[in-house]
Coordinates of C-alpha atoms in Angstrom, one line a residue:
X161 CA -21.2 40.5 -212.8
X162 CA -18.9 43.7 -211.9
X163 CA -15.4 42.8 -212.2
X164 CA -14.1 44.6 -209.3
X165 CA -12.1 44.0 -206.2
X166 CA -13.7 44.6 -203.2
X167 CA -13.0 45.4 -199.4
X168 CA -13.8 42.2 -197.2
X169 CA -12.0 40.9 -193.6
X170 CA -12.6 37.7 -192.3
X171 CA -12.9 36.5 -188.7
X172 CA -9.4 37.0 -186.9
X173 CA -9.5 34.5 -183.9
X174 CA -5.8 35.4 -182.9
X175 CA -2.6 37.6 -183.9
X176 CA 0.6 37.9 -183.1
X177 CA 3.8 39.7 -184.5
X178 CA 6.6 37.1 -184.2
X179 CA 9.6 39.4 -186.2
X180 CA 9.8 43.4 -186.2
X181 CA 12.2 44.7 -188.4
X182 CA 13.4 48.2 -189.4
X183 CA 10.4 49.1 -191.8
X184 CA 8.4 46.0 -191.9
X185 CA 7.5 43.3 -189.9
X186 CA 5.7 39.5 -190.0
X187 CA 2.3 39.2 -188.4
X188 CA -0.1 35.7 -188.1
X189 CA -3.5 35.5 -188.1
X190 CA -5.8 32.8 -186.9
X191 CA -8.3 32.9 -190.2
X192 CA -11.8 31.6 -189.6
X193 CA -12.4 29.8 -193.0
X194 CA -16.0 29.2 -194.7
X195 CA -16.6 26.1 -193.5
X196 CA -15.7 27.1 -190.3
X197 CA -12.0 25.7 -189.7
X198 CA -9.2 28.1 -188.3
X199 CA -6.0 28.4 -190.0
X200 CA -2.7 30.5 -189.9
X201 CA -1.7 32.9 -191.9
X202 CA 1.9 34.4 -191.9
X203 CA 2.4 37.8 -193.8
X204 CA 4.9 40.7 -193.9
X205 CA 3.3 43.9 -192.5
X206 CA 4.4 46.7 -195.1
X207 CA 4.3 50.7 -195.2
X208 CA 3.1 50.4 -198.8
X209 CA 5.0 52.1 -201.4
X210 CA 5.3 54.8 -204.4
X211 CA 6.8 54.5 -207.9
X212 CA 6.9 56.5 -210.7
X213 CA 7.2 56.0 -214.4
X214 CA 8.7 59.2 -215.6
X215 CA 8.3 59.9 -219.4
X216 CA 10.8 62.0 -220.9
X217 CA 9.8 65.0 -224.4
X218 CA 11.6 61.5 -226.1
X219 CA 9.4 59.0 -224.8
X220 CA 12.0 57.6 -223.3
X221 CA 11.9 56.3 -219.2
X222 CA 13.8 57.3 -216.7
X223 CA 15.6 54.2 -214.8
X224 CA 17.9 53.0 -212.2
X225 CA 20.0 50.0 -211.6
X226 CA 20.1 48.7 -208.4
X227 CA 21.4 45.7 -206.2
X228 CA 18.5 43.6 -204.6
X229 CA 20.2 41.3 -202.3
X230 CA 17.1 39.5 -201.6
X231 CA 16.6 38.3 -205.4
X232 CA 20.9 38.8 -205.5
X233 CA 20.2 40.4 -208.7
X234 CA 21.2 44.1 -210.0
X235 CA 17.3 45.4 -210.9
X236 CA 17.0 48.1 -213.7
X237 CA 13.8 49.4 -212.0
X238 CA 11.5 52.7 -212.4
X239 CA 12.1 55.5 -209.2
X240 CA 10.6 54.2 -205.7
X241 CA 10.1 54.0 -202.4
X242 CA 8.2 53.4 -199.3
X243 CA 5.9 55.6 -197.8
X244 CA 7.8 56.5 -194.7
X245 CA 4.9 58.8 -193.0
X246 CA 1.7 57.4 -192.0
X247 CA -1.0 59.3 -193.8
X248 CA 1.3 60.8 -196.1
X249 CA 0.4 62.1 -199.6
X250 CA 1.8 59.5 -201.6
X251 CA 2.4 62.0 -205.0
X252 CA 4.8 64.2 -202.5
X253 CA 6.3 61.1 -201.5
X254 CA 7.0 60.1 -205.1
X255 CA 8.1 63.6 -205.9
X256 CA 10.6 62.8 -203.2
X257 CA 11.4 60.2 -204.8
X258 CA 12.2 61.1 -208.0
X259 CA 14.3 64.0 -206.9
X260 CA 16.2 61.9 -204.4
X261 CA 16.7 58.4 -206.7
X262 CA 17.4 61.0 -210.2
X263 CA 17.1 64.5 -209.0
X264 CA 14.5 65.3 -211.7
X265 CA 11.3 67.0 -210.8
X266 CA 7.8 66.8 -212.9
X267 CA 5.2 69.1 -213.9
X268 CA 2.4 66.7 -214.9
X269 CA 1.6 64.1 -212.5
X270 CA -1.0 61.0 -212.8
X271 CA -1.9 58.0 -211.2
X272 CA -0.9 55.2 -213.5
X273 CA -2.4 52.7 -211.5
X274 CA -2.4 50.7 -208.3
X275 CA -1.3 47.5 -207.3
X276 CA -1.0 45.2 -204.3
X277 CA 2.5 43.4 -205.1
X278 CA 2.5 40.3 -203.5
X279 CA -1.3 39.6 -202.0
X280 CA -0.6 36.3 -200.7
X281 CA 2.1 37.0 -198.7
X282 CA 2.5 40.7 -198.1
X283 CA 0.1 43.5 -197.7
X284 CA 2.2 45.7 -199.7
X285 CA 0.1 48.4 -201.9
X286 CA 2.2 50.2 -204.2
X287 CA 1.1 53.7 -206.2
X288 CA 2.6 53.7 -209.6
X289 CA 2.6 57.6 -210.6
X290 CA 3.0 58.6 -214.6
X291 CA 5.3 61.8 -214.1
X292 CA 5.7 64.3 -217.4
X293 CA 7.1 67.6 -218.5
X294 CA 10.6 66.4 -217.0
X295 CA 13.3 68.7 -216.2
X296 CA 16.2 69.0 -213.9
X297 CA 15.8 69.3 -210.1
X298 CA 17.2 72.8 -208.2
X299 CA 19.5 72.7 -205.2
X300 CA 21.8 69.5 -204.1
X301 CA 21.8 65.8 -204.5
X302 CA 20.4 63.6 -202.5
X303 CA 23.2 61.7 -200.3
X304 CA 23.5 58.2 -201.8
X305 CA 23.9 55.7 -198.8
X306 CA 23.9 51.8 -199.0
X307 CA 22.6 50.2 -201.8
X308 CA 21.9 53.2 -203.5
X309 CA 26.0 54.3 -203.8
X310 CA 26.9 52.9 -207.0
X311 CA 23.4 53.1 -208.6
X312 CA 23.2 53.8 -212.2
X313 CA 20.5 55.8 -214.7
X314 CA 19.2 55.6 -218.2
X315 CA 16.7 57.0 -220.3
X316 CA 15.2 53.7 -222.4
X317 CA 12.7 54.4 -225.1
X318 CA 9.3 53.2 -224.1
X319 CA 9.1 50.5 -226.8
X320 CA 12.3 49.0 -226.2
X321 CA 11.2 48.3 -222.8
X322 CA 8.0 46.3 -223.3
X323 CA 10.4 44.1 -225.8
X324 CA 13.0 43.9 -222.4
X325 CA 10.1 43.0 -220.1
X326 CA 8.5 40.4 -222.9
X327 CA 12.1 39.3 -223.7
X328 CA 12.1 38.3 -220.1
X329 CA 15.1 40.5 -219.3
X330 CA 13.7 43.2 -216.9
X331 CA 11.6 41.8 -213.6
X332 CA 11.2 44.4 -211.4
X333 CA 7.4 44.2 -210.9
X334 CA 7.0 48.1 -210.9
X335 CA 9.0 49.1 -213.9
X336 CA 6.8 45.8 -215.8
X337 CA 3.7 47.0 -214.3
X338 CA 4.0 50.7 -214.8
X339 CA 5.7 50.5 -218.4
X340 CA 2.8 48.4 -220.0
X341 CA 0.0 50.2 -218.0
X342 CA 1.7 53.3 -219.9
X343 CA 1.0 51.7 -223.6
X344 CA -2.4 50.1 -222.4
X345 CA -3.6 53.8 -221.7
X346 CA -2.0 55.1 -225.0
X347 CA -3.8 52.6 -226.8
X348 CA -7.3 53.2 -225.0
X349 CA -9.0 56.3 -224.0
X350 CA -4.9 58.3 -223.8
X351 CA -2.6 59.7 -220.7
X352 CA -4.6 62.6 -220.4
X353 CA -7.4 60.7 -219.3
X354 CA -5.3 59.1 -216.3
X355 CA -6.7 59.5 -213.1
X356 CA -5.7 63.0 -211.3
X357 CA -2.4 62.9 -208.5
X358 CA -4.7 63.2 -205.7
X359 CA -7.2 60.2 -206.6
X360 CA -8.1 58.4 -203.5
X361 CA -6.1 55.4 -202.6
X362 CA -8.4 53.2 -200.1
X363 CA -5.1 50.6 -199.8
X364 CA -3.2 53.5 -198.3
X365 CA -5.2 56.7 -197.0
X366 CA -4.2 60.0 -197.2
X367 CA -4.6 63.6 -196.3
X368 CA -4.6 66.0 -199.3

């Protein structure tokens, strides 16, 4: 048996989008069921997202602290954020990101893995990017608005962070994902063997 995910849709009898909001929105499906039966299913409808785990010459990453109000908790978390465009590139959307969130860019991009956050409830992908060969960003800052106005940065070393996240003190499910995908490919075949920045992303399509 291949231990894979794979692609599948079941029979949608019905749908209807009850709440639209700004960037997302909740849809429900009428599910046909094996046996037969018809059941609802309410979801949040999501642009998908980018992250990346940037990885300083002292293997230190780069994070911020933010204000989540929905988990009314202050989140040190990795550089993110949602793919605005459809069919954008998701690697120039995380070099966005990075640039906006720390005003850093990166000379050495992978793809550190891919995730779908919350599969029961949301169809949220997320693109976790491993980003090397830091060094400052050229022209202005990015304008800080909202949440993002008192947001803080550090540069923790990689193995204090898998303690943090084991500790149970970090939660942010891209900073735990990224940071020990990071030390599971150090410790098997190494970063260099990552896939490239432009690996295709069936969750979220792009154009190179």
């Amino acid at each position: 048996m291949t231990i894979k995910d794979t692609p599948e849709e079941w029979e949608i009898r019905a749908t209807e989008t009850p709440f639209t909001g700004n960037k997302t929105s909740v849809r429900t499906d009428e599910v046909v069921m094996p046996d037969g039966s018809v059941v609802r299913r309410d979801y949040q409808v999501h642009p998908g997202s980018v992250a990346v785990v940037a990885l300083d010459e002292e293997d230190r990453v780069l994070l911020i602290n933010q204000y989540r109000h929905p988990v009314r908790h202050k989140l040190w978390e990795i550089p993110a954020g949602l793919l605005d465009v459809p069919g954008e590139n998701p690697l120039h959307a995380a070099q966005r990101e990075l640039y906006e969130e720390a005003h850093v860019k990166a000379e050495d991009w992978r793809v550190l893995t891919d995730v779908y956050t919350s599969p029961g409830g949301c169809d949220e992908a997320v693109r976790i990017f491993l980003a090397r060969d830091l060094s400052e960003a050229e022209g202005e800052r990015f304008e800080a608005e909202h949440e993002e106005t008192d947001m803080e940065h550090a540069r923790v070393p990689v193995g204090d962070l898998v303690r943090r996240v084991l500790a149970g003190d970090l939660h942010n499910n891209c900073l735990v994902v990224g940071v020990l995908s990071l030390v599971a490919a150090r410790d098997g075949d190494g970063l260099d063997a990552l896939r490239p920045a432009d690996a295709p992303w069936p969750a979220r399509p792009f154009e190179s």
